[in-house]
Amino acid sequence: MMAMIKLDNGDYVNTALIAQLVKLVDGTWQAWLVNDSAATTITKADCDRILVSINGKVTDDEQ
């Protein structure tokens, strides 16, 4: 399922373009985009919203 998710930093990310969510050794999270085109640092809350959206559930942003 594809959705635009608003990140805590104010940016938006298209969930269809996310290849991997990665927790780094320092405890921060990154969303890696397809084709290694980019990576962005995200919060744990961002990660949770992305996972809920990818799994096909409605998030608070979409209600």
PDB file of C-alpha atoms in Angstrom:
ATOM      1  CA  MET A   1       0.000   0.000   0.000  1.00  0.00           C
ATOM      2  CA  MET A   2       1.313   3.421  -0.924  1.00  0.00           C
ATOM      3  CA  ALA A   3       0.788   6.478   1.264  1.00  0.00           C
ATOM      4  CA  MET A   4       2.416   9.799   1.910  1.00  0.00           C
ATOM      5  CA  ILE A   5       3.510   9.970   5.545  1.00  0.00           C
ATOM      6  CA  LYS A   6       4.364  13.260   7.233  1.00  0.00           C
ATOM      7  CA  LEU A   7       7.563  12.869   9.244  1.00  0.00           C
ATOM      8  CA  ASP A   8       8.184  14.598  12.565  1.00  0.00           C
ATOM      9  CA  ASN A   9      10.659  16.932  10.815  1.00  0.00           C
ATOM     10  CA  GLY A  10       7.860  18.204   8.512  1.00  0.00           C
ATOM     11  CA  ASP A  11       8.989  16.359   5.384  1.00  0.00           C
ATOM     12  CA  TYR A  12       6.842  13.780   3.602  1.00  0.00           C
ATOM     13  CA  VAL A  13       7.882  10.316   2.440  1.00  0.00           C
ATOM     14  CA  ASN A  14       6.117   8.039  -0.028  1.00  0.00           C
ATOM     15  CA  THR A  15       5.942   4.589   1.576  1.00  0.00           C
ATOM     16  CA  ALA A  16       6.139   2.930  -1.858  1.00  0.00           C
ATOM     17  CA  LEU A  17       9.705   4.254  -2.169  1.00  0.00           C
ATOM     18  CA  ILE A  18      10.957   2.881   1.162  1.00  0.00           C
ATOM     19  CA  ALA A  19      13.187  -0.137   0.667  1.00  0.00           C
ATOM     20  CA  GLN A  20      14.222  -0.624   4.284  1.00  0.00           C
ATOM     21  CA  LEU A  21      13.826   0.816   7.775  1.00  0.00           C
ATOM     22  CA  VAL A  22      17.133   0.568   9.652  1.00  0.00           C
ATOM     23  CA  LYS A  23      17.980   1.091  13.321  1.00  0.00           C
ATOM     24  CA  LEU A  24      21.588   2.239  13.529  1.00  0.00           C
ATOM     25  CA  VAL A  25      24.085   1.304  16.244  1.00  0.00           C
ATOM     26  CA  ASP A  26      23.680   4.734  17.870  1.00  0.00           C
ATOM     27  CA  GLY A  27      19.921   4.110  18.260  1.00  0.00           C
ATOM     28  CA  THR A  28      18.735   6.416  15.503  1.00  0.00           C
ATOM     29  CA  TRP A  29      16.464   5.246  12.690  1.00  0.00           C
ATOM     30  CA  GLN A  30      16.817   5.718   8.938  1.00  0.00           C
ATOM     31  CA  ALA A  31      14.482   5.100   6.038  1.00  0.00           C
ATOM     32  CA  TRP A  32      16.430   3.856   3.021  1.00  0.00           C
ATOM     33  CA  LEU A  33      14.781   4.523  -0.313  1.00  0.00           C
ATOM     34  CA  VAL A  34      14.752   2.254  -3.369  1.00  0.00           C
ATOM     35  CA  ASN A  35      17.781   2.118  -5.650  1.00  0.00           C
ATOM     36  CA  ASP A  36      19.940   3.573  -2.855  1.00  0.00           C
ATOM     37  CA  SER A  37      18.741   6.971  -4.070  1.00  0.00           C
ATOM     38  CA  ALA A  38      18.595   8.490  -0.582  1.00  0.00           C
ATOM     39  CA  ALA A  39      18.332   7.875   3.125  1.00  0.00           C
ATOM     40  CA  THR A  40      16.714  10.065   5.721  1.00  0.00           C
ATOM     41  CA  THR A  41      16.959  10.025   9.486  1.00  0.00           C
ATOM     42  CA  ILE A  42      13.575   9.418  11.097  1.00  0.00           C
ATOM     43  CA  THR A  43      12.212   9.164  14.630  1.00  0.00           C
ATOM     44  CA  LYS A  44      10.880   5.997  16.260  1.00  0.00           C
ATOM     45  CA  ALA A  45       7.374   7.497  15.958  1.00  0.00           C
ATOM     46  CA  ASP A  46       7.959   8.024  12.202  1.00  0.00           C
ATOM     47  CA  CYS A  47       9.041   4.395  11.916  1.00  0.00           C
ATOM     48  CA  ASP A  48       5.897   3.229  13.716  1.00  0.00           C
ATOM     49  CA  ARG A  49       3.619   5.312  11.434  1.00  0.00           C
ATOM     50  CA  ILE A  50       5.392   4.000   8.324  1.00  0.00           C
ATOM     51  CA  LEU A  51       5.034   0.377   9.471  1.00  0.00           C
ATOM     52  CA  VAL A  52       1.337   0.826  10.239  1.00  0.00           C
ATOM     53  CA  SER A  53       0.792   2.378   6.809  1.00  0.00           C
ATOM     54  CA  ILE A  54       2.722  -0.330   4.968  1.00  0.00           C
ATOM     55  CA  ASN A  55       0.730  -2.998   6.798  1.00  0.00           C
ATOM     56  CA  GLY A  56      -2.490  -1.457   5.473  1.00  0.00           C
ATOM     57  CA  LYS A  57      -3.873   0.111   8.641  1.00  0.00           C
ATOM     58  CA  VAL A  58      -5.216   3.646   8.953  1.00  0.00           C
ATOM     59  CA  THR A  59      -2.976   6.083  10.790  1.00  0.00           C
ATOM     60  CA  ASP A  60      -4.017   9.160  12.765  1.00  0.00           C
ATOM     61  CA  ASP A  61      -2.694  11.338   9.899  1.00  0.00           C
ATOM     62  CA  GLU A  62      -5.209   9.769   7.505  1.00  0.00           C
ATOM     63  CA  GLN A  63      -8.335  10.036   9.680  1.00  0.00           C
TER      64      GLN A  63
END
